[in-house]
GROMACS .gro file of C-alpha atoms in nm:
model
  173
    1UNK     CA    1   0.527  -1.135   1.692
    2UNK     CA    2   0.326  -1.458   1.652
    3UNK     CA    3   0.304  -1.570   1.286
    4UNK     CA    4   0.165  -1.921   1.343
    5UNK     CA    5   0.074  -2.070   1.010
    6UNK     CA    6   0.208  -1.780   0.805
    7UNK     CA    7   0.583  -1.839   0.803
    8UNK     CA    8   0.594  -1.895   0.426
    9UNK     CA    9   0.416  -1.574   0.349
   10UNK     CA   10   0.637  -1.389   0.604
   11UNK     CA   11   0.949  -1.517   0.430
   12UNK     CA   12   0.815  -1.386   0.096
   13UNK     CA   13   0.801  -1.038   0.250
   14UNK     CA   14   1.148  -1.069   0.386
   15UNK     CA   15   1.284  -1.172   0.046
   16UNK     CA   16   1.103  -0.884  -0.131
   17UNK     CA   17   1.234  -0.634   0.127
   18UNK     CA   18   1.592  -0.725   0.030
   19UNK     CA   19   1.534  -0.714  -0.347
   20UNK     CA   20   1.719  -0.464  -0.554
   21UNK     CA   21   1.409  -0.314  -0.722
   22UNK     CA   22   1.084  -0.157  -0.622
   23UNK     CA   23   0.803  -0.396  -0.555
   24UNK     CA   24   0.425  -0.398  -0.549
   25UNK     CA   25   0.282  -0.675  -0.330
   26UNK     CA   26  -0.093  -0.739  -0.353
   27UNK     CA   27  -0.236  -0.930  -0.055
   28UNK     CA   28  -0.589  -1.044  -0.068
   29UNK     CA   29  -0.825  -1.300   0.078
   30UNK     CA   30  -1.151  -1.325   0.274
   31UNK     CA   31  -1.217  -1.102   0.579
   32UNK     CA   32  -1.075  -1.212   0.915
   33UNK     CA   33  -0.806  -1.446   0.779
   34UNK     CA   34  -0.512  -1.255   0.909
   35UNK     CA   35  -0.390  -1.038   0.611
   36UNK     CA   36  -0.346  -0.716   0.812
   37UNK     CA   37  -0.200  -0.899   1.110
   38UNK     CA   38   0.063  -1.067   0.889
   39UNK     CA   39   0.163  -0.741   0.719
   40UNK     CA   40   0.179  -0.554   1.045
   41UNK     CA   41   0.397  -0.830   1.195
   42UNK     CA   42   0.629  -0.776   0.903
   43UNK     CA   43   0.641  -0.395   0.920
   44UNK     CA   44   0.679  -0.404   1.297
   45UNK     CA   45   0.988  -0.633   1.257
   46UNK     CA   46   1.135  -0.415   0.983
   47UNK     CA   47   1.035  -0.058   0.921
   48UNK     CA   48   0.725   0.105   0.772
   49UNK     CA   49   0.773   0.441   0.613
   50UNK     CA   50   0.396   0.501   0.575
   51UNK     CA   51   0.079   0.312   0.646
   52UNK     CA   52  -0.290   0.391   0.606
   53UNK     CA   53  -0.617   0.203   0.623
   54UNK     CA   54  -0.911   0.301   0.405
   55UNK     CA   55  -1.246   0.405   0.553
   56UNK     CA   56  -1.543   0.184   0.472
   57UNK     CA   57  -1.827   0.361   0.284
   58UNK     CA   58  -1.658   0.703   0.309
   59UNK     CA   59  -1.665   0.990   0.069
   60UNK     CA   60  -1.369   1.118  -0.125
   61UNK     CA   61  -1.320   1.414   0.111
   62UNK     CA   62  -1.331   1.181   0.407
   63UNK     CA   63  -1.069   0.949   0.251
   64UNK     CA   64  -0.843   1.242   0.170
   65UNK     CA   65  -0.878   1.374   0.525
   66UNK     CA   66  -0.789   1.021   0.644
   67UNK     CA   67  -0.482   1.027   0.422
   68UNK     CA   68  -0.373   1.370   0.545
   69UNK     CA   69  -0.413   1.256   0.904
   70UNK     CA   70  -0.203   0.944   0.845
   71UNK     CA   71   0.068   1.139   0.664
   72UNK     CA   72   0.086   1.401   0.935
   73UNK     CA   73   0.191   1.134   1.188
   74UNK     CA   74   0.506   1.092   0.992
   75UNK     CA   75   0.573   1.449   0.883
   76UNK     CA   76   0.430   1.650   1.177
   77UNK     CA   77   0.268   1.873   0.914
   78UNK     CA   78  -0.103   1.887   0.830
   79UNK     CA   79  -0.171   1.949   0.454
   80UNK     CA   80  -0.506   1.832   0.328
   81UNK     CA   81  -0.482   1.731  -0.033
   82UNK     CA   82  -0.763   1.834  -0.267
   83UNK     CA   83  -0.738   1.516  -0.481
   84UNK     CA   84  -0.547   1.182  -0.499
   85UNK     CA   85  -0.281   1.314  -0.738
   86UNK     CA   86  -0.197   1.585  -0.480
   87UNK     CA   87  -0.211   1.326  -0.199
   88UNK     CA   88   0.041   1.104  -0.371
   89UNK     CA   89   0.268   1.399  -0.445
   90UNK     CA   90   0.267   1.476  -0.076
   91UNK     CA   91   0.360   1.112  -0.009
   92UNK     CA   92   0.641   1.131  -0.264
   93UNK     CA   93   0.781   1.451  -0.100
   94UNK     CA   94   0.785   1.274   0.238
   95UNK     CA   95   0.943   0.947   0.105
   96UNK     CA   96   1.211   1.139  -0.082
   97UNK     CA   97   1.321   1.283   0.249
   98UNK     CA   98   1.289   0.955   0.432
   99UNK     CA   99   1.612   0.782   0.522
  100UNK     CA  100   1.474   0.433   0.552
  101UNK     CA  101   1.673   0.171   0.364
  102UNK     CA  102   1.363   0.055   0.193
  103UNK     CA  103   1.053   0.281   0.179
  104UNK     CA  104   0.775   0.048   0.286
  105UNK     CA  105   0.423   0.186   0.213
  106UNK     CA  106   0.130  -0.017   0.346
  107UNK     CA  107  -0.218   0.068   0.216
  108UNK     CA  108  -0.472  -0.150   0.389
  109UNK     CA  109  -0.831  -0.192   0.254
  110UNK     CA  110  -0.714  -0.049  -0.074
  111UNK     CA  111  -1.058  -0.098  -0.246
  112UNK     CA  112  -1.224   0.138   0.001
  113UNK     CA  113  -1.017   0.432  -0.130
  114UNK     CA  114  -1.154   0.383  -0.487
  115UNK     CA  115  -1.475   0.579  -0.442
  116UNK     CA  116  -1.682   0.679  -0.746
  117UNK     CA  117  -1.521   0.960  -0.954
  118UNK     CA  118  -1.225   0.975  -0.709
  119UNK     CA  119  -0.962   0.892  -0.966
  120UNK     CA  120  -0.774   0.698  -0.702
  121UNK     CA  121  -0.647   0.426  -0.932
  122UNK     CA  122  -0.518   0.677  -1.182
  123UNK     CA  123  -0.329   0.857  -0.904
  124UNK     CA  124  -0.188   0.532  -0.775
  125UNK     CA  125  -0.080   0.443  -1.133
  126UNK     CA  126   0.090   0.783  -1.162
  127UNK     CA  127   0.264   0.746  -0.820
  128UNK     CA  128   0.403   0.408  -0.923
  129UNK     CA  129   0.484   0.476  -1.288
  130UNK     CA  130   0.626   0.824  -1.254
  131UNK     CA  131   0.818   0.783  -0.930
  132UNK     CA  132   0.832   0.448  -0.751
  133UNK     CA  133   0.905   0.216  -1.037
  134UNK     CA  134   1.214   0.421  -1.130
  135UNK     CA  135   1.361   0.365  -0.787
  136UNK     CA  136   1.506   0.056  -0.624
  137UNK     CA  137   1.394   0.118  -0.265
  138UNK     CA  138   1.008   0.121  -0.262
  139UNK     CA  139   0.801  -0.166  -0.130
  140UNK     CA  140   0.431  -0.092  -0.183
  141UNK     CA  141   0.212  -0.343   0.004
  142UNK     CA  142  -0.158  -0.319  -0.075
  143UNK     CA  143  -0.420  -0.526   0.090
  144UNK     CA  144  -0.786  -0.574   0.058
  145UNK     CA  145  -1.070  -0.810   0.162
  146UNK     CA  146  -1.265  -0.732  -0.156
  147UNK     CA  147  -1.084  -1.002  -0.345
  148UNK     CA  148  -1.275  -0.949  -0.670
  149UNK     CA  149  -1.186  -0.578  -0.663
  150UNK     CA  150  -0.821  -0.661  -0.598
  151UNK     CA  151  -0.803  -0.908  -0.879
  152UNK     CA  152  -0.997  -0.703  -1.143
  153UNK     CA  153  -0.885  -0.349  -1.064
  154UNK     CA  154  -0.524  -0.411  -0.948
  155UNK     CA  155  -0.383  -0.759  -1.038
  156UNK     CA  156  -0.549  -0.781  -1.379
  157UNK     CA  157  -0.531  -0.410  -1.446
  158UNK     CA  158  -0.524  -0.330  -1.817
  159UNK     CA  159  -0.427   0.034  -1.767
  160UNK     CA  160  -0.126   0.194  -1.611
  161UNK     CA  161  -0.075  -0.079  -1.353
  162UNK     CA  162  -0.074  -0.356  -1.610
  163UNK     CA  163   0.186  -0.619  -1.507
  164UNK     CA  164   0.312  -0.390  -1.229
  165UNK     CA  165   0.221  -0.614  -0.937
  166UNK     CA  166   0.538  -0.808  -0.867
  167UNK     CA  167   0.398  -1.050  -0.610
  168UNK     CA  168   0.038  -1.169  -0.544
  169UNK     CA  169  -0.024  -1.331  -0.205
  170UNK     CA  170  -0.363  -1.497  -0.149
  171UNK     CA  171  -0.415  -1.554   0.221
  172UNK     CA  172  -0.629  -1.866   0.281
  173UNK     CA  173  -0.816  -1.930   0.609
   0.00000   0.00000   0.00000
């Protein structure tokens, strides 16, 4: 796939894929600069265990339905979670049975999932701290165009994700 101008960023993904620990990669930058294209190029060349894109201006129930729909493409089962903790538990159950060498999880437009009173960040923290960080085979790639949200809520998180992001990639135009 064409990666003109993004070879250095692509090589970062390749290196992190072969690391011997679980990784959280935060990719951010303005809209329409090629963040999603770059990540999809990488996961198409390697393997993606799960990917989802958030819905703009959607309610919690719509986001959870979106998650259920995305997960069912991998599991051939439809289970609609009633909250984000349940959603991430379903993802863990799927990933534990996944035979991929590295379990690559790509969450695109991450800020859109964090709807008011959704407790999305707390559930993501729990997913990472209780399960993924204890493993050596998880690569969580999160992406978002709302750069200020990505920096304040994820990269500079002072709660359960404090210092958990292992690589920050700012995509310039």
